[in-house]
Coordinates of C-alpha atoms in Angstrom, one line a residue:
X1 CA 21.6 0.5 -18.8
X2 CA 18.3 2.4 -18.6
X3 CA 17.6 6.1 -18.4
X4 CA 15.8 7.1 -15.3
X5 CA 14.1 10.5 -15.0
X6 CA 15.0 11.8 -11.5
X7 CA 13.1 15.0 -11.8
X8 CA 12.5 17.8 -14.3
X9 CA 16.0 19.0 -14.1
X10 CA 18.3 16.0 -14.1
X11 CA 18.6 12.6 -15.8
X12 CA 20.9 9.9 -14.5
X13 CA 21.8 6.4 -15.6
X14 CA 20.9 3.3 -13.7
X15 CA 22.5 0.0 -14.1
X16 CA 19.8 -2.5 -12.9
X17 CA 22.4 -5.2 -12.5
X18 CA 24.4 -3.2 -10.0
X19 CA 23.5 -1.7 -6.6
X20 CA 20.9 1.0 -7.0
X21 CA 23.4 3.7 -7.0
X22 CA 21.2 6.5 -8.2
X23 CA 19.1 6.0 -5.0
X24 CA 22.2 6.2 -2.9
X25 CA 22.1 9.3 -0.6
X26 CA 20.7 7.3 2.3
X27 CA 21.9 7.9 5.8
X28 CA 21.7 5.9 9.0
X29 CA 21.1 8.2 12.0
X30 CA 23.4 7.1 14.9
X31 CA 22.8 10.0 17.3
X32 CA 19.5 11.6 18.4
X33 CA 21.0 15.1 17.5
X34 CA 21.3 13.9 13.9
X35 CA 17.6 14.4 13.7
X36 CA 17.8 18.1 14.1
X37 CA 18.9 18.8 10.5
X38 CA 16.1 16.8 9.0
X39 CA 13.5 18.5 11.2
X40 CA 14.8 21.9 10.4
X41 CA 14.7 21.1 6.6
X42 CA 11.2 19.8 6.9
X43 CA 10.0 23.0 8.7
X44 CA 11.8 25.1 6.1
X45 CA 10.3 23.3 3.1
X46 CA 6.9 22.7 4.7
X47 CA 6.8 19.0 3.9
X48 CA 8.5 15.7 4.8
X49 CA 8.1 12.0 3.8
X50 CA 7.6 9.6 6.6
X51 CA 7.5 5.8 6.5
X52 CA 7.4 3.4 9.4
X53 CA 9.0 -0.1 9.6
X54 CA 7.3 -2.5 12.1
X55 CA 7.1 -6.1 13.2
X56 CA 3.6 -6.7 11.8
X57 CA 1.1 -5.7 9.1
X58 CA -1.4 -5.1 11.9
X59 CA -0.9 -1.5 13.0
X60 CA -2.7 -2.2 16.4
X61 CA -0.3 -4.9 17.5
X62 CA 2.9 -3.9 15.6
X63 CA 6.1 -2.8 17.4
X64 CA 7.9 0.1 15.8
X65 CA 11.3 -0.9 14.5
X66 CA 12.4 2.1 12.5
X67 CA 11.3 5.4 10.8
X68 CA 12.6 6.7 7.5
X69 CA 12.4 10.3 6.4
X70 CA 13.0 12.3 3.2
X71 CA 13.0 16.0 2.6
X72 CA 14.7 16.1 -0.8
X73 CA 14.5 13.8 -3.9
X74 CA 17.5 11.5 -3.7
X75 CA 18.1 12.0 0.1
X76 CA 16.6 10.0 2.9
X77 CA 17.5 8.7 6.3
X78 CA 16.7 5.8 8.5
X79 CA 16.2 6.0 12.3
X80 CA 16.6 2.5 13.9
X81 CA 14.7 2.2 17.2
X82 CA 13.6 -1.4 17.5
X83 CA 16.2 -3.6 15.9
X84 CA 18.0 -6.3 17.9
X85 CA 21.2 -4.1 17.7
X86 CA 23.2 -1.8 19.9
X87 CA 23.1 0.8 17.1
X88 CA 19.4 1.7 17.8
X89 CA 18.4 5.0 19.2
X90 CA 16.1 5.2 22.2
X91 CA 12.5 5.0 21.0
X92 CA 11.1 7.5 23.5
X93 CA 13.7 10.1 22.6
X94 CA 13.0 9.7 18.9
X95 CA 9.2 10.0 19.5
X96 CA 9.6 13.0 21.7
X97 CA 11.8 14.7 19.1
X98 CA 9.5 14.0 16.1
X99 CA 6.2 14.6 17.8
X100 CA 6.1 18.5 17.4
X101 CA 7.0 18.2 13.8
X102 CA 4.5 15.4 12.9
X103 CA 1.7 17.2 14.8
X104 CA 2.4 20.6 13.2
X105 CA -0.4 21.3 10.7
X106 CA 1.7 23.7 8.7
X107 CA 4.1 20.9 7.6
X108 CA 2.8 18.3 5.1
X109 CA 3.5 14.7 6.0
X110 CA 3.7 12.6 2.9
X111 CA 3.4 8.8 2.9
X112 CA 2.4 5.7 0.9
X113 CA -0.7 4.3 2.6
X114 CA -0.1 6.8 5.3
X115 CA -3.2 5.6 7.3
X116 CA -1.1 2.7 8.5
X117 CA 1.7 5.0 9.7
X118 CA -0.8 7.2 11.4
X119 CA -2.2 4.4 13.4
X120 CA 1.2 3.0 14.4
X121 CA 2.4 6.5 15.5
X122 CA -0.9 7.2 17.3
X123 CA -0.3 4.2 19.4
X124 CA 3.0 5.8 20.3
X125 CA 1.4 9.1 21.3
X126 CA 1.7 11.1 18.1
X127 CA -1.5 12.5 16.4
X128 CA -0.1 13.3 12.9
X129 CA -1.7 16.1 11.0
X130 CA -1.7 17.4 7.4
X131 CA -1.2 14.1 5.6
X132 CA -0.7 13.4 1.9
X133 CA -0.9 9.9 0.4
X134 CA 0.7 8.8 -2.9
X135 CA -1.4 5.7 -2.9
X136 CA -4.6 7.7 -2.9
X137 CA -3.2 10.2 -5.5
X138 CA -2.5 7.3 -7.8
X139 CA -6.0 5.9 -7.1
X140 CA -7.6 9.2 -8.1
X141 CA -5.6 9.4 -11.2
X142 CA -5.6 5.8 -12.4
X143 CA -8.4 3.7 -10.7
X144 CA -8.9 0.7 -13.0
X145 CA -5.5 1.1 -14.8
X146 CA -3.1 -0.5 -12.3
X147 CA -2.6 -1.4 -8.7
X148 CA -1.5 1.4 -6.3
X149 CA 1.1 -0.3 -4.2
X150 CA 4.5 1.4 -4.1
X151 CA 6.5 -1.3 -5.9
X152 CA 4.1 -1.2 -8.9
X153 CA 4.0 2.6 -8.9
X154 CA 7.8 2.9 -8.8
X155 CA 8.1 0.6 -11.9
X156 CA 5.4 2.4 -13.8
X157 CA 6.4 6.0 -13.0
X158 CA 10.1 5.8 -12.2
X159 CA 11.1 2.8 -14.2
X160 CA 12.7 1.6 -11.0
X161 CA 12.5 -1.7 -9.3
X162 CA 12.5 -1.3 -5.5
X163 CA 14.3 -3.6 -3.0
X164 CA 11.9 -6.5 -2.4
X165 CA 10.8 -7.0 1.2
X166 CA 11.4 -10.7 0.8
X167 CA 15.0 -10.0 0.0
X168 CA 15.4 -8.8 3.6
X169 CA 13.3 -11.1 5.6
X170 CA 13.1 -14.3 3.5
X171 CA 10.1 -16.5 3.1
X172 CA 8.4 -19.5 4.6
X173 CA 10.0 -21.2 7.7
X174 CA 13.2 -19.2 7.2
X175 CA 11.4 -15.8 7.3
X176 CA 12.7 -13.5 10.0
X177 CA 11.2 -10.5 11.7
X178 CA 12.1 -7.0 10.4
X179 CA 13.6 -6.4 13.9
X180 CA 16.2 -9.0 13.1
X181 CA 17.2 -7.5 9.7
X182 CA 20.7 -6.1 9.6
X183 CA 20.5 -2.4 10.2
X184 CA 22.5 -1.3 7.1
X185 CA 20.2 -3.4 4.9
X186 CA 17.2 -2.1 6.6
X187 CA 18.5 1.4 6.0
X188 CA 18.8 0.9 2.3
X189 CA 15.3 -0.6 2.1
X190 CA 13.5 1.9 4.3
X191 CA 15.2 5.0 3.0
X192 CA 14.5 3.9 -0.5
X193 CA 10.8 3.7 0.4
X194 CA 10.8 7.2 1.6
X195 CA 12.8 8.5 -1.4
X196 CA 10.5 6.7 -3.9
X197 CA 7.4 8.0 -2.1
X198 CA 8.8 11.6 -2.5
X199 CA 9.5 11.1 -6.2
X200 CA 6.0 9.7 -6.8
X201 CA 4.5 12.6 -4.8
X202 CA 6.1 15.2 -7.0
X203 CA 4.8 13.5 -10.2
X204 CA 1.3 12.9 -8.8
X205 CA 1.0 16.4 -7.4
X206 CA 1.6 17.9 -10.9
X207 CA -0.6 15.3 -12.7
X208 CA -3.5 15.6 -10.3
X209 CA -3.7 19.3 -11.0
X210 CA -3.2 19.1 -14.8
X211 CA -6.0 16.4 -14.9
X212 CA -8.3 18.7 -12.9
X213 CA -8.8 16.0 -10.2
X214 CA -7.5 17.9 -7.2
X215 CA -11.0 18.3 -5.8
X216 CA -11.6 14.6 -5.8
X217 CA -8.4 14.0 -3.9
X218 CA -8.8 17.0 -1.5
X219 CA -12.5 16.5 -0.7
X220 CA -13.1 12.8 -0.9
X221 CA -9.8 11.1 -0.1
X222 CA -7.6 13.1 2.3
X223 CA -10.3 13.7 5.0
X224 CA -11.1 9.9 5.1
X225 CA -7.5 9.0 6.1
X226 CA -8.0 10.2 9.7
X227 CA -11.7 9.3 10.0
X228 CA -11.0 5.7 8.9
X229 CA -7.9 5.5 11.1
X230 CA -9.9 6.3 14.2
X231 CA -12.7 3.9 13.1
X232 CA -10.1 1.2 13.0
X233 CA -8.5 2.2 16.3
X234 CA -12.0 2.1 18.0
X235 CA -12.9 -1.3 16.5
X236 CA -16.2 -3.1 17.4
X237 CA -17.0 -5.5 20.2
X238 CA -17.6 -9.2 19.4
X239 CA -19.5 -11.7 21.5
X240 CA -17.2 -14.7 21.2
X241 CA -19.5 -17.0 23.2
X242 CA -22.3 -16.3 20.8
X243 CA -20.0 -17.1 17.9
X244 CA -19.0 -20.4 19.4
X245 CA -22.7 -21.4 19.8
X246 CA -23.3 -20.2 16.2
X247 CA -20.4 -22.4 15.0
X248 CA -22.1 -25.4 16.7
X249 CA -25.4 -24.5 15.0
X250 CA -23.7 -24.2 11.6
X251 CA -21.9 -27.6 12.1
X252 CA -25.3 -29.3 12.8
X253 CA -26.7 -27.6 9.7
X254 CA -23.7 -28.8 7.6
X255 CA -24.1 -32.3 8.8
X256 CA -27.9 -32.3 8.0
X257 CA -27.1 -31.0 4.5
X258 CA -24.4 -33.7 4.0
X259 CA -26.9 -36.4 5.0
X260 CA -29.3 -35.2 2.4
X261 CA -26.6 -34.9 -0.3
X262 CA -25.3 -38.4 0.5
X263 CA -28.8 -39.8 0.3
X264 CA -29.1 -38.5 -3.2
X265 CA -25.6 -39.6 -4.3
X266 CA -26.0 -43.0 -2.6
X267 CA -22.5 -42.7 -1.2
X268 CA -20.4 -40.3 0.9
X269 CA -17.7 -38.2 -0.7
X270 CA -15.7 -35.1 -0.2
X271 CA -18.2 -32.3 -1.1
X272 CA -15.4 -29.7 -1.1
X273 CA -13.6 -31.7 -3.9
X274 CA -14.6 -30.5 -7.3
X275 CA -13.2 -33.7 -8.8
X276 CA -15.3 -35.9 -6.6
X277 CA -18.4 -33.7 -6.9
X278 CA -18.0 -33.7 -10.7
X279 CA -17.8 -37.5 -10.8
X280 CA -21.1 -37.7 -8.8
X281 CA -22.9 -35.0 -10.8
X282 CA -21.8 -35.9 -14.4
X283 CA -20.7 -39.6 -14.4
X284 CA -22.8 -41.3 -11.7
X285 CA -26.1 -39.3 -11.4
X286 CA -25.8 -37.8 -14.9
X287 CA -27.9 -34.8 -13.9
X288 CA -26.4 -32.8 -16.8
X289 CA -24.2 -33.3 -19.9
X290 CA -20.5 -33.2 -19.0
X291 CA -19.1 -29.7 -18.5
X292 CA -15.5 -29.0 -18.0
X293 CA -13.4 -25.9 -17.4
X294 CA -10.7 -24.7 -19.8
X295 CA -8.1 -26.6 -17.8
X296 CA -10.1 -29.8 -18.2
X297 CA -11.5 -30.2 -14.7
X298 CA -15.2 -30.7 -13.9
X299 CA -17.3 -27.5 -14.0
X300 CA -18.8 -27.1 -10.5
X301 CA -18.7 -23.3 -10.1
X302 CA -21.6 -21.5 -8.4
X303 CA -22.9 -20.3 -11.8
X304 CA -23.0 -23.9 -13.1
X305 CA -24.7 -25.1 -9.9
X306 CA -27.2 -22.2 -10.0
X307 CA -28.1 -23.0 -13.6
X308 CA -28.7 -26.7 -12.7
X309 CA -30.7 -25.8 -9.6
X310 CA -32.8 -23.4 -11.7
X311 CA -33.7 -26.3 -13.9
X312 CA -35.1 -28.2 -11.0
X313 CA -32.2 -30.4 -9.8
X314 CA -32.1 -30.9 -6.0
X315 CA -28.4 -31.8 -5.5
X316 CA -26.9 -28.6 -6.9
X317 CA -29.0 -26.5 -4.6
X318 CA -28.0 -28.6 -1.6
X319 CA -24.3 -28.2 -2.6
X320 CA -24.8 -24.4 -2.9
X321 CA -26.4 -24.4 0.6
X322 CA -23.6 -26.5 2.0
X323 CA -21.0 -24.2 0.6
X324 CA -22.8 -21.1 1.9
X325 CA -23.0 -22.4 5.5
X326 CA -19.5 -23.8 5.4
X327 CA -18.2 -20.5 4.3
X328 CA -20.0 -18.6 7.0
X329 CA -18.7 -21.0 9.6
X330 CA -15.1 -21.0 8.4
X331 CA -14.9 -17.3 7.5
X332 CA -16.9 -15.8 10.3
X333 CA -18.1 -17.8 13.3
X334 CA -14.9 -19.8 13.5
X335 CA -12.5 -17.1 12.4
X336 CA -13.8 -13.8 13.9
X337 CA -12.7 -14.6 17.5
X338 CA -9.1 -14.9 16.2
X339 CA -9.2 -11.2 15.2
X340 CA -10.2 -10.1 18.7
X341 CA -7.4 -7.8 20.1
X342 CA -6.4 -9.1 23.5
X343 CA -5.8 -5.6 24.8
X344 CA -9.1 -4.0 23.6
X345 CA -11.4 -7.0 23.4
X346 CA -12.6 -5.7 20.0
X347 CA -12.1 -6.5 16.4
X348 CA -10.2 -3.8 14.4
X349 CA -10.9 -4.3 10.6
X350 CA -8.8 -2.5 8.1
X351 CA -10.7 -0.2 5.7
X352 CA -9.2 -0.2 2.2
X353 CA -9.4 3.2 0.4
X354 CA -7.9 2.1 -2.9
X355 CA -9.1 -1.5 -3.4
X356 CA -12.1 -0.9 -5.8
X357 CA -12.3 0.9 -9.1
X358 CA -15.3 3.1 -8.1
X359 CA -14.4 4.7 -4.8
X360 CA -16.4 2.2 -2.7
X361 CA -14.5 1.1 0.4
X362 CA -13.5 -2.4 1.1
X363 CA -12.3 -4.0 4.4
X364 CA -9.9 -6.8 5.4
X365 CA -8.6 -8.7 8.4
X366 CA -11.5 -9.4 8.8
X367 CA -13.5 -8.6 5.7
X368 CA -16.9 -7.3 7.1
X369 CA -18.2 -6.1 3.7
X370 CA -19.4 -9.5 2.5
X371 CA -21.5 -10.9 5.4
X372 CA -24.8 -11.9 3.7
X373 CA -27.6 -9.6 4.8
X374 CA -30.7 -11.4 3.3
X375 CA -30.2 -14.8 4.8
X376 CA -31.0 -15.7 8.4
X377 CA -27.5 -17.2 8.8
X378 CA -26.0 -13.8 7.8
X379 CA -28.2 -12.0 10.2
X380 CA -27.1 -14.4 13.0
X381 CA -23.4 -13.5 12.2
X382 CA -24.3 -9.8 12.6
X383 CA -25.8 -10.5 16.1
X384 CA -22.3 -11.2 17.3
X385 CA -21.4 -7.6 16.9
X386 CA -22.5 -5.9 20.1
X387 CA -22.3 -2.6 22.0
X388 CA -20.5 -2.1 25.3
X389 CA -22.7 -1.9 28.4
X390 CA -24.6 1.3 28.6
X391 CA -24.2 1.9 24.9
X392 CA -26.2 1.0 21.8
X393 CA -25.3 0.5 18.2
X394 CA -27.0 2.7 15.6
X395 CA -27.4 1.8 11.9
X396 CA -27.9 4.6 9.4
X397 CA -28.7 3.2 5.9
X398 CA -29.3 5.3 2.8
X399 CA -32.6 4.1 1.3
X400 CA -32.4 2.9 -2.3
X401 CA -29.5 5.3 -2.9
X402 CA -28.4 3.7 -6.2
X403 CA -31.9 3.9 -7.7
X404 CA -32.1 7.5 -6.6
X405 CA -28.8 8.3 -8.3
X406 CA -29.8 6.5 -11.5
X407 CA -33.0 8.6 -11.5
X408 CA -31.0 11.8 -11.0
X409 CA -28.1 10.9 -13.3
X410 CA -30.3 9.8 -16.2
X411 CA -33.1 12.3 -15.5
X412 CA -35.7 9.6 -15.4
X413 CA -38.9 11.7 -15.0
X414 CA -41.2 8.9 -13.7
X415 CA -38.7 7.7 -11.1
X416 CA -37.9 11.2 -9.9
X417 CA -41.6 11.9 -9.5
X418 CA -42.0 8.8 -7.5
X419 CA -39.1 9.6 -5.2
X420 CA -40.2 13.1 -4.7
X421 CA -43.7 11.9 -3.8
X422 CA -42.2 9.2 -1.5
X423 CA -43.9 6.4 -3.5
X424 CA -42.6 2.8 -3.4
X425 CA -40.3 2.6 -6.4
X426 CA -40.6 -1.1 -6.9
X427 CA -44.4 -1.0 -6.8
X428 CA -44.4 1.8 -9.4
X429 CA -42.0 -0.2 -11.6
X430 CA -44.2 -3.3 -11.4
X431 CA -47.2 -1.2 -12.3
X432 CA -45.4 0.3 -15.3
X433 CA -43.7 -2.8 -16.6
X434 CA -46.5 -5.3 -16.1
X435 CA -49.3 -2.9 -16.9
X436 CA -51.1 -3.4 -13.6
X437 CA -53.0 -0.9 -11.6
X438 CA -50.6 0.3 -8.8
X439 CA -53.2 -0.7 -6.2
X440 CA -53.3 -4.2 -7.4
X441 CA -49.5 -5.0 -7.4
X442 CA -48.9 -8.0 -5.1
X443 CA -45.7 -8.9 -3.3
X444 CA -44.6 -11.4 -6.0
X445 CA -44.9 -8.9 -8.8
X446 CA -43.2 -6.3 -6.7
X447 CA -40.3 -8.7 -6.1
X448 CA -39.9 -9.2 -9.9
X449 CA -39.9 -5.4 -10.4
X450 CA -37.3 -5.0 -7.7
X451 CA -35.0 -7.6 -9.4
X452 CA -35.4 -5.7 -12.6
X453 CA -34.6 -2.3 -11.0
X454 CA -31.4 -3.5 -9.3
X455 CA -30.5 -5.7 -12.2
X456 CA -30.5 -2.8 -14.5
X457 CA -28.0 -1.0 -12.4
X458 CA -25.6 -3.9 -12.8
X459 CA -26.4 -4.6 -16.5
X460 CA -28.3 -7.8 -16.0
X461 CA -28.9 -10.0 -19.0
X462 CA -32.3 -11.5 -20.0
X463 CA -30.9 -14.9 -19.0
X464 CA -29.7 -13.6 -15.6
X465 CA -33.1 -12.0 -14.9
X466 CA -34.9 -15.1 -16.0
X467 CA -33.0 -17.2 -13.5
X468 CA -33.4 -14.7 -10.7
X469 CA -37.2 -14.3 -11.0
X470 CA -37.9 -17.8 -12.3
X471 CA -39.4 -17.0 -15.7
X472 CA -38.5 -18.0 -19.3
X473 CA -35.8 -16.2 -21.3
X474 CA -38.5 -14.8 -23.6
X475 CA -40.5 -13.5 -20.7
X476 CA -37.4 -11.9 -19.2
X477 CA -36.6 -10.2 -22.5
X478 CA -40.2 -8.9 -22.8
X479 CA -39.9 -7.5 -19.2
X480 CA -36.6 -5.7 -20.0
X481 CA -38.0 -4.3 -23.3
X482 CA -41.1 -3.1 -21.5
X483 CA -38.9 -1.5 -18.8
X484 CA -37.0 0.5 -21.3
X485 CA -40.2 1.6 -23.1
X486 CA -41.5 3.0 -19.8
X487 CA -38.2 4.5 -18.8
X488 CA -36.5 5.4 -22.1
X489 CA -34.1 7.8 -20.3
X490 CA -32.3 4.8 -18.7
X491 CA -31.7 3.2 -22.1
X492 CA -30.3 6.5 -23.3
X493 CA -28.0 6.8 -20.3
X494 CA -26.6 3.4 -20.9
X495 CA -26.0 4.0 -24.6
X496 CA -24.4 7.4 -24.0
X497 CA -22.2 6.1 -21.1
X498 CA -20.8 3.2 -23.1
X499 CA -20.2 5.5 -26.1
X500 CA -18.3 8.0 -23.9
X501 CA -16.3 5.2 -22.4
X502 CA -15.3 3.7 -25.8
X503 CA -13.8 7.1 -26.8
X504 CA -12.2 8.2 -23.5
X505 CA -11.4 4.9 -21.8
X506 CA -13.1 5.9 -18.6
X507 CA -16.4 7.0 -17.0
X508 CA -17.1 9.8 -14.5
X509 CA -19.4 9.7 -11.5
X510 CA -21.5 12.8 -10.8
X511 CA -18.7 14.4 -8.7
X512 CA -16.0 13.8 -11.4
X513 CA -14.2 10.7 -10.1
X514 CA -12.9 8.6 -12.9
X515 CA -13.1 4.8 -13.3
X516 CA -10.8 3.5 -16.1
X517 CA -12.1 0.5 -18.1
X518 CA -9.2 -0.8 -20.2
X519 CA -11.2 -3.6 -21.9
X520 CA -14.1 -1.5 -23.1
X521 CA -12.9 -1.9 -26.8
X522 CA -11.6 -5.5 -26.4
X523 CA -12.1 -7.8 -29.3
X524 CA -13.2 -10.6 -27.0
X525 CA -17.0 -10.3 -26.6
X526 CA -17.1 -11.5 -23.0
X527 CA -14.4 -9.1 -21.9
X528 CA -16.1 -6.2 -23.8
X529 CA -19.5 -7.1 -22.4
X530 CA -18.3 -7.2 -18.9
X531 CA -16.6 -3.8 -19.2
X532 CA -19.8 -2.3 -20.7
X533 CA -21.8 -3.5 -17.7
X534 CA -19.1 -2.1 -15.4
X535 CA -19.2 1.3 -17.3
X536 CA -23.0 1.5 -16.7
X537 CA -22.6 0.7 -13.0
X538 CA -19.5 2.6 -12.1
X539 CA -21.0 6.2 -12.2
X540 CA -23.9 4.9 -10.1
X541 CA -22.0 2.9 -7.5
X542 CA -19.2 5.5 -7.5
X543 CA -21.6 8.4 -6.8
X544 CA -23.2 6.4 -4.0
X545 CA -19.8 5.8 -2.5
X546 CA -19.0 9.5 -2.8
X547 CA -22.2 10.5 -1.0
X548 CA -21.3 8.1 1.8
X549 CA -17.8 9.7 2.1
X550 CA -19.4 13.1 2.3
X551 CA -21.7 12.0 5.0
X552 CA -18.9 10.5 7.0
X553 CA -16.9 13.7 6.7
X554 CA -19.9 15.9 7.7
X555 CA -20.8 13.7 10.7
X556 CA -17.2 13.7 11.9
X557 CA -17.0 17.5 11.7
X558 CA -20.5 17.9 13.3
X559 CA -19.7 15.6 16.3
X560 CA -16.2 17.0 16.7
X561 CA -18.0 20.3 17.4
X562 CA -20.7 18.8 19.6
X563 CA -19.7 18.7 23.3
X564 CA -20.9 16.2 25.9
X565 CA -21.7 13.4 23.4
X566 CA -19.6 10.3 23.1
X567 CA -19.9 9.4 19.4
X568 CA -17.9 6.7 17.7
X569 CA -18.2 5.8 14.0
X570 CA -17.3 2.1 13.8
X571 CA -18.1 0.6 10.4
X572 CA -19.0 1.6 6.9
X573 CA -20.6 -1.2 5.0
X574 CA -21.8 -0.3 1.5
X575 CA -24.7 2.1 2.0
X576 CA -24.7 1.8 5.8
X577 CA -22.9 3.4 8.7
X578 CA -22.6 1.8 12.1
X579 CA -22.1 3.9 15.3
X580 CA -21.7 3.2 19.0
X581 CA -23.2 5.8 21.4
X582 CA -24.5 6.1 24.9
X583 CA -28.2 5.2 25.4
X584 CA -28.9 8.5 27.0
X585 CA -27.9 10.4 23.8
X586 CA -29.9 8.3 21.3
X587 CA -32.6 10.9 20.4
X588 CA -30.1 13.7 19.9
X589 CA -27.8 11.6 17.7
X590 CA -30.6 10.1 15.6
X591 CA -31.7 13.7 14.8
X592 CA -28.2 14.7 13.9
X593 CA -27.6 11.7 11.7
X594 CA -30.8 12.2 9.7
X595 CA -30.1 15.9 9.3
X596 CA -26.5 15.6 8.1
X597 CA -26.9 12.5 5.9
X598 CA -29.9 13.8 4.0
X599 CA -28.5 17.3 3.6
X600 CA -25.7 15.8 1.4
X601 CA -28.2 16.0 -1.4
X602 CA -27.9 19.7 -1.5
X603 CA -24.1 20.1 -1.3
X604 CA -22.1 22.7 -3.2
X605 CA -20.6 19.8 -5.2
X606 CA -23.9 18.5 -6.7
X607 CA -27.5 19.4 -6.0
X608 CA -29.8 16.4 -6.4
X609 CA -33.1 16.8 -8.0
X610 CA -34.6 14.3 -5.6
X611 CA -34.3 13.8 -1.8
X612 CA -32.0 11.3 -0.1
X613 CA -33.7 9.4 2.8
X614 CA -32.0 7.5 5.6
X615 CA -33.3 4.5 7.5
X616 CA -32.1 4.6 11.2
X617 CA -32.4 1.8 13.7
X618 CA -30.7 1.1 17.0
X619 CA -30.2 -1.8 19.4
X620 CA -27.7 -3.8 21.4
X621 CA -26.4 -5.8 18.4
X622 CA -25.9 -5.3 14.7
X623 CA -28.3 -8.1 13.7
X624 CA -31.4 -6.6 15.2
X625 CA -30.8 -3.3 13.4
X626 CA -32.2 -4.7 10.2

């Protein structure tokens, strides 16, 4: 038996080997009038937990199977509406009954990853308001400590193991749809989700105040729920014919690379097989001394191949090129058409609010964050993202935002001066580090300075820099030493940040968001070193992410109050926002974008000592915006 803290007033005993009897006050609603009491209680308390059960993880195509509600800890109900059973209530009656409550801004709607539930319900005619999210509350409190899914949070904070989803639907070929789950089992599972969510909410609500993190949650998290939900609902149009032609182009490129690889190896082999590639590299061509992984297999990772390519070997570079083109073909040109929604003709990516440790957004199904931007092949992928007829896509990209944040955060006087005077920061760095007159800095020297500038943000080593700009380790070390001599404030920032993190276990960005780094004092040098670099980067990257969030919130508010302009925010990719707007409104919208995005620098939350600038471009596809 284990003791479970139910709330501050009562403690009960749970026998984990028996049915979860302390989570037992769960009700199956059999009549539409049974909903009245739950709605009345929600209006009385001013809050209710809601959780939807569906046929799919894709909220845009999912059918609604059931809804669970909770208004008290230990009490929850399940409303079956889409099961293959005669016990189901009529969906339209349930939706009609719940709509006024869920749209009432005076009643809090609490959920776990409630953005999903919002989208599902929006497709059923409900525009839910006043949302609270336990996943995001956990994220604000414990980013970097643990995952933020409900099962994990229940075990950590309630010492309670929830009913596994697989227990209801099975796995593999025997897996059934949730609509086919026996209703009483579905009731136990779904009502428990609502109950657990309510318990977590009460814990997090208290902790988020005591930890003085309420502003982060209220200002940077909650407003994004609805903004991102509508971005996902809108989606972005894809040119599937263009992608098909691109796949053919990539296939020819792959075949050309394979031919060159096989000419060097003197035989054909499966390039995707690490075992066969290792045999060729180490045993037959002997281009390097034998390297193996901890598990004893041949070492053929990207880092290993990059090291060998840097030393002048042709085969490893060809393998890297082959992998890159193959990945683009498999991940994007072949796969993107599969994500096109047959009803809308658009792709609806899912934006993940709690997937990184710094506050930066991620995306999935499909992941649009990792399309290479520097290569021509990556630009070609972006050309497949297009505007509807009569519209254009607009890209608004913060210029060198992380370098600006570093200059502000570390109070780097020379860099701040350069940004204020609108000087080229990489040319200035080249002049400072390499002792060259600023007028005589050429493109190659500027490129090296740029690599140093961005490398510093990510804690680059002398070896990493040497490989990136093709110099010796000693030269790279001299460059870094010279850099810190010219910009001593950066070295001081790095030292102070790591010291603070060692003592506290976390770092703050300029707005106060925390990133926890559990391994900062690890005995293992590699673990510790990685965490130190993450500690240096997190306040910079996290602050940039926060600025982007503020910009999205401001723009959403501004355009909500601007009549006669159709404005759709579609994508957020790192430091860039993508919009779709009518051609006739381009000039007006560009002006608003520049005004709102640059004015974030002078917000009440943090006043930057240097300006923020935005690069804005527009065109018929994403590729030509860069």
